[in-house]
mmCIF file of N, CA and C in Angstrom:
data_model
loop_
_atom_site.group_PDB
_atom_site.id
_atom_site.type_symbol
_atom_site.label_atom_id
_atom_site.label_comp_id
_atom_site.label_asym_id
_atom_site.label_seq_id
_atom_site.Cartn_x
_atom_site.Cartn_y
_atom_site.Cartn_z
ATOM 1 N N MET A 11 139.477 135.775 38.211
ATOM 2 C CA MET A 11 139.083 136.867 39.066
ATOM 3 C C MET A 11 140.304 137.733 39.341
ATOM 4 N N ALA A 12 140.154 139.009 39.146
ATOM 5 C CA ALA A 12 141.262 139.938 39.351
ATOM 6 C C ALA A 12 141.524 140.136 40.837
ATOM 7 N N ALA A 13 142.778 140.472 41.144
ATOM 8 C CA ALA A 13 143.141 140.723 42.538
ATOM 9 C C ALA A 13 142.322 141.889 43.075
ATOM 10 N N GLY A 14 141.834 141.741 44.280
ATOM 11 C CA GLY A 14 141.051 142.794 44.907
ATOM 12 C C GLY A 14 139.580 142.777 44.534
ATOM 13 N N GLU A 15 139.196 141.930 43.573
ATOM 14 C CA GLU A 15 137.795 141.834 43.180
ATOM 15 C C GLU A 15 137.040 141.036 44.241
ATOM 16 N N PRO A 16 135.836 141.463 44.609
ATOM 17 C CA PRO A 16 135.099 140.736 45.643
ATOM 18 C C PRO A 16 134.773 139.314 45.190
ATOM 19 N N LEU A 17 134.705 138.401 46.155
ATOM 20 C CA LEU A 17 134.401 137.013 45.840
ATOM 21 C C LEU A 17 133.012 136.873 45.236
ATOM 22 N N LEU A 18 132.046 137.618 45.766
ATOM 23 C CA LEU A 18 130.688 137.590 45.242
ATOM 24 C C LEU A 18 130.290 138.993 44.818
ATOM 25 N N SER A 19 129.587 139.088 43.706
ATOM 26 C CA SER A 19 129.033 140.392 43.350
ATOM 27 C C SER A 19 127.907 140.698 44.331
ATOM 28 N N ARG A 20 127.493 141.924 44.394
ATOM 29 C CA ARG A 20 126.404 142.303 45.305
ATOM 30 C C ARG A 20 125.140 141.522 44.966
ATOM 31 N N LEU A 21 124.854 141.340 43.689
ATOM 32 C CA LEU A 21 123.678 140.589 43.274
ATOM 33 C C LEU A 21 123.785 139.137 43.716
ATOM 34 N N ASP A 22 124.961 138.529 43.549
ATOM 35 C CA ASP A 22 125.170 137.151 43.993
ATOM 36 C C ASP A 22 125.005 137.031 45.503
ATOM 37 N N GLU A 23 125.504 138.028 46.229
ATOM 38 C CA GLU A 23 125.375 138.007 47.685
ATOM 39 C C GLU A 23 123.906 138.097 48.102
ATOM 40 N N LEU A 24 123.133 138.938 47.431
ATOM 41 C CA LEU A 24 121.703 139.053 47.741
ATOM 42 C C LEU A 24 120.962 137.762 47.424
ATOM 43 N N ARG A 25 121.348 137.100 46.340
ATOM 44 C CA ARG A 25 120.734 135.805 46.004
ATOM 45 C C ARG A 25 121.072 134.762 47.067
ATOM 46 N N LEU A 26 122.320 134.735 47.501
ATOM 47 C CA LEU A 26 122.731 133.808 48.550
ATOM 48 C C LEU A 26 121.955 134.089 49.833
ATOM 49 N N GLN A 27 121.811 135.353 50.184
ATOM 50 C CA GLN A 27 121.056 135.712 51.383
ATOM 51 C C GLN A 27 119.606 135.249 51.279
ATOM 52 N N ARG A 28 119.005 135.411 50.111
ATOM 53 C CA ARG A 28 117.617 134.974 49.917
ATOM 54 C C ARG A 28 117.506 133.459 50.077
ATOM 55 N N GLU A 29 118.461 132.716 49.527
ATOM 56 C CA GLU A 29 118.444 131.258 49.659
ATOM 57 C C GLU A 29 118.662 130.832 51.106
ATOM 58 N N LEU A 30 119.595 131.483 51.795
ATOM 59 C CA LEU A 30 119.830 131.166 53.207
ATOM 60 C C LEU A 30 118.599 131.477 54.048
ATOM 61 N N LYS A 31 117.943 132.589 53.760
ATOM 62 C CA LYS A 31 116.741 132.965 54.504
ATOM 63 C C LYS A 31 115.657 131.912 54.326
ATOM 64 N N GLU A 32 115.518 131.371 53.137
ATOM 65 C CA GLU A 32 114.505 130.335 52.902
ATOM 66 C C GLU A 32 114.825 129.074 53.701
ATOM 67 N N VAL A 33 116.092 128.703 53.793
ATOM 68 C CA VAL A 33 116.495 127.553 54.616
ATOM 69 C C VAL A 33 116.162 127.826 56.080
ATOM 70 N N LEU A 34 116.459 129.040 56.544
ATOM 71 C CA LEU A 34 116.135 129.405 57.926
ATOM 72 C C LEU A 34 114.634 129.290 58.166
ATOM 73 N N LEU A 35 113.839 129.785 57.235
ATOM 74 C CA LEU A 35 112.386 129.719 57.392
ATOM 75 C C LEU A 35 111.881 128.283 57.427
ATOM 76 N N GLU A 36 112.488 127.395 56.635
ATOM 77 C CA GLU A 36 112.094 125.982 56.666
ATOM 78 C C GLU A 36 112.311 125.401 58.050
ATOM 79 N N HIS A 37 113.468 125.677 58.645
ATOM 80 C CA HIS A 37 113.755 125.181 59.995
ATOM 81 C C HIS A 37 112.813 125.806 61.021
ATOM 82 N N VAL A 38 112.597 127.107 60.923
ATOM 83 C CA VAL A 38 111.726 127.799 61.882
ATOM 84 C C VAL A 38 110.308 127.238 61.807
ATOM 85 N N ARG A 39 109.794 127.026 60.600
ATOM 86 C CA ARG A 39 108.440 126.462 60.468
ATOM 87 C C ARG A 39 108.374 125.060 61.056
ATOM 88 N N ALA A 40 109.407 124.256 60.828
ATOM 89 C CA ALA A 40 109.405 122.882 61.348
ATOM 90 C C ALA A 40 109.484 122.856 62.871
ATOM 91 N N ILE A 41 110.308 123.712 63.458
ATOM 92 C CA ILE A 41 110.501 123.710 64.910
ATOM 93 C C ILE A 41 109.366 124.429 65.628
ATOM 94 N N TYR A 42 109.005 125.612 65.141
ATOM 95 C CA TYR A 42 108.074 126.470 65.872
ATOM 96 C C TYR A 42 106.635 126.403 65.371
ATOM 97 N N GLY A 43 106.405 125.833 64.196
ATOM 98 C CA GLY A 43 105.044 125.719 63.678
ATOM 99 C C GLY A 43 104.114 124.956 64.609
ATOM 100 N N PRO A 44 104.528 123.761 65.100
ATOM 101 C CA PRO A 44 103.651 123.023 66.012
ATOM 102 C C PRO A 44 103.369 123.764 67.322
ATOM 103 N N ARG A 45 104.273 124.621 67.741
ATOM 104 C CA ARG A 45 104.082 125.379 68.984
ATOM 105 C C ARG A 45 103.248 126.635 68.776
ATOM 106 N N ASN A 46 103.028 126.997 67.536
ATOM 107 C CA ASN A 46 102.272 128.208 67.202
ATOM 108 C C ASN A 46 101.241 127.882 66.123
ATOM 109 N N PRO A 47 100.273 127.010 66.451
ATOM 110 C CA PRO A 47 99.344 126.540 65.421
ATOM 111 C C PRO A 47 98.433 127.636 64.856
ATOM 112 N N GLN A 48 98.204 128.693 65.603
ATOM 113 C CA GLN A 48 97.338 129.780 65.132
ATOM 114 C C GLN A 48 98.144 130.906 64.498
ATOM 115 N N ASN A 49 99.278 130.566 63.913
ATOM 116 C CA ASN A 49 100.153 131.607 63.368
ATOM 117 C C ASN A 49 99.621 132.162 62.051
ATOM 118 N N HIS A 50 100.134 133.317 61.711
ATOM 119 C CA HIS A 50 99.808 133.967 60.444
ATOM 120 C C HIS A 50 101.072 134.160 59.617
ATOM 121 N N GLY A 51 102.016 133.245 59.808
ATOM 122 C CA GLY A 51 103.254 133.266 59.048
ATOM 123 C C GLY A 51 104.469 133.517 59.918
ATOM 124 N N PHE A 52 105.596 133.080 59.404
ATOM 125 C CA PHE A 52 106.879 133.254 60.077
ATOM 126 C C PHE A 52 107.747 134.166 59.225
ATOM 127 N N ASP A 53 108.734 134.772 59.856
ATOM 128 C CA ASP A 53 109.645 135.620 59.098
ATOM 129 C C ASP A 53 111.007 135.637 59.774
ATOM 130 N N ILE A 54 112.000 136.003 59.014
ATOM 131 C CA ILE A 54 113.362 136.198 59.501
ATOM 132 C C ILE A 54 113.675 137.673 59.312
ATOM 133 N N THR A 55 114.086 138.325 60.389
ATOM 134 C CA THR A 55 114.420 139.745 60.313
ATOM 135 C C THR A 55 115.872 139.944 60.732
ATOM 136 N N THR A 56 116.442 141.032 60.307
ATOM 137 C CA THR A 56 117.808 141.381 60.712
ATOM 138 C C THR A 56 117.838 142.848 61.114
ATOM 139 N N HIS A 57 118.754 143.153 61.982
ATOM 140 C CA HIS A 57 119.041 144.559 62.246
ATOM 141 C C HIS A 57 120.513 144.692 62.596
ATOM 142 N N GLN A 58 121.024 145.862 62.335
ATOM 143 C CA GLN A 58 122.427 146.149 62.620
ATOM 144 C C GLN A 58 122.509 147.161 63.748
ATOM 145 N N TYR A 59 123.500 146.999 64.573
ATOM 146 C CA TYR A 59 123.750 147.977 65.623
ATOM 147 C C TYR A 59 125.230 147.959 65.954
ATOM 148 N N ARG A 60 125.674 148.999 66.592
ATOM 149 C CA ARG A 60 127.083 149.105 66.961
ATOM 150 C C ARG A 60 127.209 148.834 68.455
ATOM 151 N N PRO A 61 127.811 147.685 68.820
ATOM 152 C CA PRO A 61 128.023 147.406 70.249
ATOM 153 C C PRO A 61 128.931 148.461 70.873
ATOM 154 N N ARG A 62 128.776 148.643 72.146
ATOM 155 C CA ARG A 62 129.647 149.586 72.856
ATOM 156 C C ARG A 62 131.103 149.190 72.665
ATOM 157 N N LYS A 63 131.925 150.172 72.549
ATOM 158 C CA LYS A 63 133.375 149.983 72.425
ATOM 159 C C LYS A 63 133.756 149.164 71.196
ATOM 160 N N SER A 64 132.940 149.228 70.152
ATOM 161 C CA SER A 64 133.250 148.501 68.927
ATOM 162 C C SER A 64 133.270 149.480 67.761
ATOM 163 N N ALA A 65 134.208 149.260 66.868
ATOM 164 C CA ALA A 65 134.308 150.108 65.683
ATOM 165 C C ALA A 65 133.413 149.599 64.555
ATOM 166 N N ARG A 66 132.881 148.381 64.707
ATOM 167 C CA ARG A 66 132.090 147.770 63.639
ATOM 168 C C ARG A 66 130.664 147.525 64.100
ATOM 169 N N GLU A 67 129.771 147.510 63.130
ATOM 170 C CA GLU A 67 128.387 147.163 63.417
ATOM 171 C C GLU A 67 128.234 145.653 63.411
ATOM 172 N N SER A 68 127.379 145.147 64.268
ATOM 173 C CA SER A 68 127.043 143.728 64.302
ATOM 174 C C SER A 68 125.659 143.539 63.703
ATOM 175 N N VAL A 69 125.423 142.345 63.192
ATOM 176 C CA VAL A 69 124.128 141.993 62.620
ATOM 177 C C VAL A 69 123.473 140.963 63.532
ATOM 178 N N VAL A 70 122.215 141.195 63.863
ATOM 179 C CA VAL A 70 121.450 140.260 64.679
ATOM 180 C C VAL A 70 120.305 139.721 63.832
ATOM 181 N N VAL A 71 120.130 138.399 63.859
ATOM 182 C CA VAL A 71 119.051 137.734 63.135
ATOM 183 C C VAL A 71 118.002 137.310 64.148
ATOM 184 N N ARG A 72 116.747 137.473 63.774
ATOM 185 C CA ARG A 72 115.646 137.057 64.640
ATOM 186 C C ARG A 72 114.619 136.286 63.830
ATOM 187 N N ALA A 73 114.057 135.262 64.455
ATOM 188 C CA ALA A 73 112.921 134.543 63.892
ATOM 189 C C ALA A 73 111.681 135.033 64.625
ATOM 190 N N ILE A 74 110.658 135.406 63.861
ATOM 191 C CA ILE A 74 109.420 135.886 64.457
ATOM 192 C C ILE A 74 108.233 135.126 63.888
ATOM 193 N N VAL A 75 107.125 135.156 64.622
ATOM 194 C CA VAL A 75 105.864 134.608 64.137
ATOM 195 C C VAL A 75 104.834 135.729 64.217
ATOM 196 N N TYR A 76 104.070 135.881 63.162
ATOM 197 C CA TYR A 76 102.986 136.859 63.173
ATOM 198 C C TYR A 76 101.805 136.228 63.896
ATOM 199 N N THR A 77 101.275 136.929 64.889
ATOM 200 C CA THR A 77 100.205 136.387 65.730
ATOM 201 C C THR A 77 98.834 136.940 65.365
ATOM 202 N N GLU A 78 98.787 137.871 64.429
ATOM 203 C CA GLU A 78 97.524 138.432 63.957
ATOM 204 C C GLU A 78 97.575 138.564 62.439
ATOM 205 N N PRO A 79 96.404 138.562 61.807
ATOM 206 C CA PRO A 79 96.367 138.763 60.360
ATOM 207 C C PRO A 79 96.961 140.114 59.971
ATOM 208 N N ASN A 80 97.384 140.205 58.756
ATOM 209 C CA ASN A 80 97.926 141.448 58.192
ATOM 210 C C ASN A 80 99.120 141.976 58.975
ATOM 211 N N TYR A 81 99.858 141.075 59.596
ATOM 212 C CA TYR A 81 101.095 141.420 60.310
ATOM 213 C C TYR A 81 100.854 142.415 61.448
ATOM 214 N N GLY A 82 99.646 142.355 62.054
ATOM 215 C CA GLY A 82 99.270 143.287 63.111
ATOM 216 C C GLY A 82 100.125 143.179 64.356
ATOM 217 N N LYS A 83 100.498 141.963 64.728
ATOM 218 C CA LYS A 83 101.370 141.739 65.881
ATOM 219 C C LYS A 83 102.287 140.573 65.557
ATOM 220 N N TRP A 84 103.435 140.568 66.198
ATOM 221 C CA TRP A 84 104.348 139.441 66.043
ATOM 222 C C TRP A 84 105.021 139.147 67.362
ATOM 223 N N LYS A 85 105.556 137.930 67.455
ATOM 224 C CA LYS A 85 106.234 137.464 68.666
ATOM 225 C C LYS A 85 107.639 137.011 68.286
ATOM 226 N N LEU A 86 108.613 137.369 69.112
ATOM 227 C CA LEU A 86 109.992 136.932 68.901
ATOM 228 C C LEU A 86 110.124 135.478 69.328
ATOM 229 N N LEU A 87 110.605 134.631 68.430
ATOM 230 C CA LEU A 87 110.786 133.211 68.718
ATOM 231 C C LEU A 87 112.222 132.874 69.087
ATOM 232 N N LYS A 88 113.155 133.441 68.355
ATOM 233 C CA LYS A 88 114.567 133.112 68.556
ATOM 234 C C LYS A 88 115.417 134.266 68.050
ATOM 235 N N GLN A 89 116.502 134.504 68.755
ATOM 236 C CA GLN A 89 117.437 135.554 68.353
ATOM 237 C C GLN A 89 118.828 134.966 68.269
ATOM 238 N N GLY A 90 119.530 135.294 67.199
ATOM 239 C CA GLY A 90 120.903 134.841 67.048
ATOM 240 C C GLY A 90 121.849 135.682 67.883
ATOM 241 N N ASN A 91 123.093 135.252 67.901
ATOM 242 C CA ASN A 91 124.095 136.047 68.625
ATOM 243 C C ASN A 91 124.465 137.262 67.784
ATOM 244 N N ASP A 92 125.238 138.137 68.346
ATOM 245 C CA ASP A 92 125.556 139.382 67.643
ATOM 246 C C ASP A 92 127.033 139.487 67.286
ATOM 247 N N THR A 93 127.619 138.363 66.929
ATOM 248 C CA THR A 93 129.051 138.373 66.632
ATOM 249 C C THR A 93 129.353 138.448 65.139
ATOM 250 N N SER A 94 128.326 138.517 64.300
ATOM 251 C CA SER A 94 128.545 138.571 62.856
ATOM 252 C C SER A 94 128.517 140.010 62.371
ATOM 253 N N TYR A 95 129.315 140.270 61.343
ATOM 254 C CA TYR A 95 129.409 141.621 60.807
ATOM 255 C C TYR A 95 128.723 141.773 59.458
ATOM 256 N N THR A 96 128.243 140.663 58.890
ATOM 257 C CA THR A 96 127.507 140.725 57.632
ATOM 258 C C THR A 96 126.231 139.908 57.770
ATOM 259 N N ILE A 97 125.257 140.216 56.944
ATOM 260 C CA ILE A 97 123.997 139.474 56.981
ATOM 261 C C ILE A 97 124.237 138.024 56.603
ATOM 262 N N THR A 98 125.052 137.788 55.591
ATOM 263 C CA THR A 98 125.324 136.411 55.164
ATOM 264 C C THR A 98 125.938 135.599 56.298
ATOM 265 N N ALA A 99 126.933 136.131 56.965
ATOM 266 C CA ALA A 99 127.563 135.416 58.083
ATOM 267 C C ALA A 99 126.574 135.206 59.224
ATOM 268 N N ALA A 100 125.746 136.200 59.502
ATOM 269 C CA ALA A 100 124.751 136.069 60.572
ATOM 270 C C ALA A 100 123.741 134.981 60.230
ATOM 271 N N TYR A 101 123.300 134.919 58.970
ATOM 272 C CA TYR A 101 122.382 133.857 58.544
ATOM 273 C C TYR A 101 123.035 132.486 58.703
ATOM 274 N N GLN A 102 124.304 132.371 58.338
ATOM 275 C CA GLN A 102 124.994 131.084 58.446
ATOM 276 C C GLN A 102 125.094 130.639 59.902
ATOM 277 N N GLU A 103 125.413 131.551 60.808
ATOM 278 C CA GLU A 103 125.492 131.205 62.233
ATOM 279 C C GLU A 103 124.119 130.843 62.789
ATOM 280 N N PHE A 104 123.099 131.582 62.391
ATOM 281 C CA PHE A 104 121.738 131.304 62.846
ATOM 282 C C PHE A 104 121.291 129.933 62.337
ATOM 283 N N SER A 105 121.694 129.592 61.123
ATOM 284 C CA SER A 105 121.377 128.280 60.560
ATOM 285 C C SER A 105 121.977 127.164 61.406
ATOM 286 N N LYS A 106 123.209 127.352 61.858
ATOM 287 C CA LYS A 106 123.843 126.346 62.724
ATOM 288 C C LYS A 106 123.068 126.185 64.022
ATOM 289 N N ASP A 107 122.618 127.308 64.605
ATOM 290 C CA ASP A 107 121.814 127.244 65.830
ATOM 291 C C ASP A 107 120.524 126.465 65.593
ATOM 292 N N LEU A 108 119.855 126.744 64.477
ATOM 293 C CA LEU A 108 118.604 126.052 64.174
ATOM 294 C C LEU A 108 118.834 124.575 63.883
ATOM 295 N N GLU A 109 119.951 124.246 63.242
ATOM 296 C CA GLU A 109 120.259 122.838 62.981
ATOM 297 C C GLU A 109 120.470 122.084 64.287
ATOM 298 N N ARG A 110 121.133 122.716 65.258
ATOM 299 C CA ARG A 110 121.289 122.086 66.576
ATOM 300 C C ARG A 110 119.928 121.906 67.242
ATOM 301 N N GLU A 111 119.082 122.900 67.100
ATOM 302 C CA GLU A 111 117.743 122.811 67.687
ATOM 303 C C GLU A 111 116.926 121.708 67.012
ATOM 304 N N MET A 112 117.097 121.531 65.714
ATOM 305 C CA MET A 112 116.423 120.433 65.008
ATOM 306 C C MET A 112 116.900 119.090 65.540
ATOM 307 N N THR A 113 118.198 118.969 65.820
ATOM 308 C CA THR A 113 118.730 117.730 66.386
ATOM 309 C C THR A 113 118.119 117.473 67.750
ATOM 310 N N GLU A 114 118.007 118.528 68.567
ATOM 311 C CA GLU A 114 117.400 118.378 69.882
ATOM 312 C C GLU A 114 115.923 118.015 69.769
ATOM 313 N N ALA A 115 115.256 118.561 68.765
ATOM 314 C CA ALA A 115 113.822 118.333 68.608
ATOM 315 C C ALA A 115 113.516 116.928 68.109
ATOM 316 N N CYS A 116 114.322 116.437 67.193
ATOM 317 C CA CYS A 116 113.945 115.167 66.569
ATOM 318 C C CYS A 116 115.089 114.165 66.526
ATOM 319 N N GLY A 117 116.061 114.325 67.396
ATOM 320 C CA GLY A 117 117.217 113.441 67.389
ATOM 321 C C GLY A 117 116.894 111.980 67.626
ATOM 322 N N HIS A 118 115.865 111.712 68.422
ATOM 323 C CA HIS A 118 115.504 110.327 68.721
ATOM 324 C C HIS A 118 114.229 109.891 68.013
ATOM 325 N N MET A 119 113.825 110.616 67.008
ATOM 326 C CA MET A 119 112.614 110.254 66.273
ATOM 327 C C MET A 119 112.928 109.163 65.261
ATOM 328 N N SER A 120 111.908 108.385 64.986
ATOM 329 C CA SER A 120 111.984 107.365 63.941
ATOM 330 C C SER A 120 110.988 107.730 62.855
ATOM 331 N N GLU A 121 111.132 107.102 61.703
ATOM 332 C CA GLU A 121 110.180 107.352 60.627
ATOM 333 C C GLU A 121 108.780 107.090 61.138
ATOM 334 N N GLY A 122 107.869 107.990 60.813
ATOM 335 C CA GLY A 122 106.485 107.853 61.237
ATOM 336 C C GLY A 122 106.156 108.569 62.536
ATOM 337 N N ASP A 123 107.189 108.927 63.328
ATOM 338 C CA ASP A 123 106.948 109.683 64.561
ATOM 339 C C ASP A 123 106.435 111.073 64.197
ATOM 340 N N VAL A 124 105.642 111.643 65.104
ATOM 341 C CA VAL A 124 105.068 112.969 64.887
ATOM 342 C C VAL A 124 105.672 113.944 65.880
ATOM 343 N N PHE A 125 106.151 115.066 65.389
ATOM 344 C CA PHE A 125 106.710 116.106 66.250
ATOM 345 C C PHE A 125 105.580 117.024 66.686
ATOM 346 N N ASP A 126 105.425 117.191 68.002
ATOM 347 C CA ASP A 126 104.330 118.004 68.534
ATOM 348 C C ASP A 126 104.790 119.353 69.062
ATOM 349 N N GLY A 127 106.041 119.688 68.870
ATOM 350 C CA GLY A 127 106.533 120.977 69.317
ATOM 351 C C GLY A 127 107.341 120.927 70.587
ATOM 352 N N SER A 128 107.356 119.787 71.274
ATOM 353 C CA SER A 128 108.135 119.717 72.512
ATOM 354 C C SER A 128 109.571 119.341 72.174
ATOM 355 N N LEU A 129 110.496 120.085 72.747
ATOM 356 C CA LEU A 129 111.908 119.815 72.495
ATOM 357 C C LEU A 129 112.436 118.783 73.464
ATOM 358 N N ARG A 130 113.335 117.988 72.992
ATOM 359 C CA ARG A 130 114.028 117.011 73.833
ATOM 360 C C ARG A 130 115.407 117.588 74.118
ATOM 361 N N ILE A 131 115.434 118.592 74.970
ATOM 362 C CA ILE A 131 116.677 119.308 75.246
ATOM 363 C C ILE A 131 117.710 118.353 75.830
ATOM 364 N N GLY A 132 118.920 118.472 75.350
ATOM 365 C CA GLY A 132 120.005 117.675 75.892
ATOM 366 C C GLY A 132 120.457 116.552 74.982
ATOM 367 N N TYR A 133 119.749 116.298 73.893
ATOM 368 C CA TYR A 133 120.180 115.272 72.958
ATOM 369 C C TYR A 133 121.056 115.916 71.897
ATOM 370 N N TYR A 134 122.188 115.352 71.684
ATOM 371 C CA TYR A 134 123.114 115.905 70.708
ATOM 372 C C TYR A 134 123.550 114.805 69.754
ATOM 373 N N ALA A 135 124.333 115.177 68.782
ATOM 374 C CA ALA A 135 124.755 114.231 67.753
ATOM 375 C C ALA A 135 125.410 112.993 68.353
ATOM 376 N N GLU A 136 126.168 113.167 69.465
ATOM 377 C CA GLU A 136 126.815 111.990 70.068
ATOM 378 C C GLU A 136 125.769 110.977 70.534
ATOM 379 N N ASP A 137 124.634 111.483 71.025
ATOM 380 C CA ASP A 137 123.578 110.598 71.489
ATOM 381 C C ASP A 137 123.007 109.778 70.338
ATOM 382 N N LEU A 138 122.975 110.368 69.156
ATOM 383 C CA LEU A 138 122.428 109.660 68.011
ATOM 384 C C LEU A 138 123.293 108.465 67.636
ATOM 385 N N LEU A 139 124.587 108.567 67.865
ATOM 386 C CA LEU A 139 125.490 107.473 67.527
ATOM 387 C C LEU A 139 125.253 106.258 68.418
ATOM 388 N N GLU A 140 124.733 106.487 69.617
ATOM 389 C CA GLU A 140 124.505 105.393 70.556
ATOM 390 C C GLU A 140 123.204 104.655 70.290
ATOM 391 N N MET A 141 122.365 105.196 69.419
ATOM 392 C CA MET A 141 121.052 104.589 69.165
ATOM 393 C C MET A 141 121.187 103.290 68.403
#
């Protein structure tokens, strides 16, 4: 790779973003699917904005659920923080948030247990070591 050449081509970056988005959707469906049984699909959206007193735009990631057929209405399920400057970085941070939420949701589950959508807030990886 020549000096100054980007680490990923634009096409590679878009492929990575698509793969990350699919991972995010898997987590969102697992966590929020039981809480939204009448859903019409989940999606991950992004938008960019310029925070006050900032020279750079930030990227915000949101998980939504469509509440009507044909995408007529949707509900915001989760919003990431706004400290990322690229979509890829924002997806990676949002993934970490969802992974923590998965730990809270099923940290004390055993094989065969059924997740009904209720979170067990307050359980973290350290708690799993004590099991």
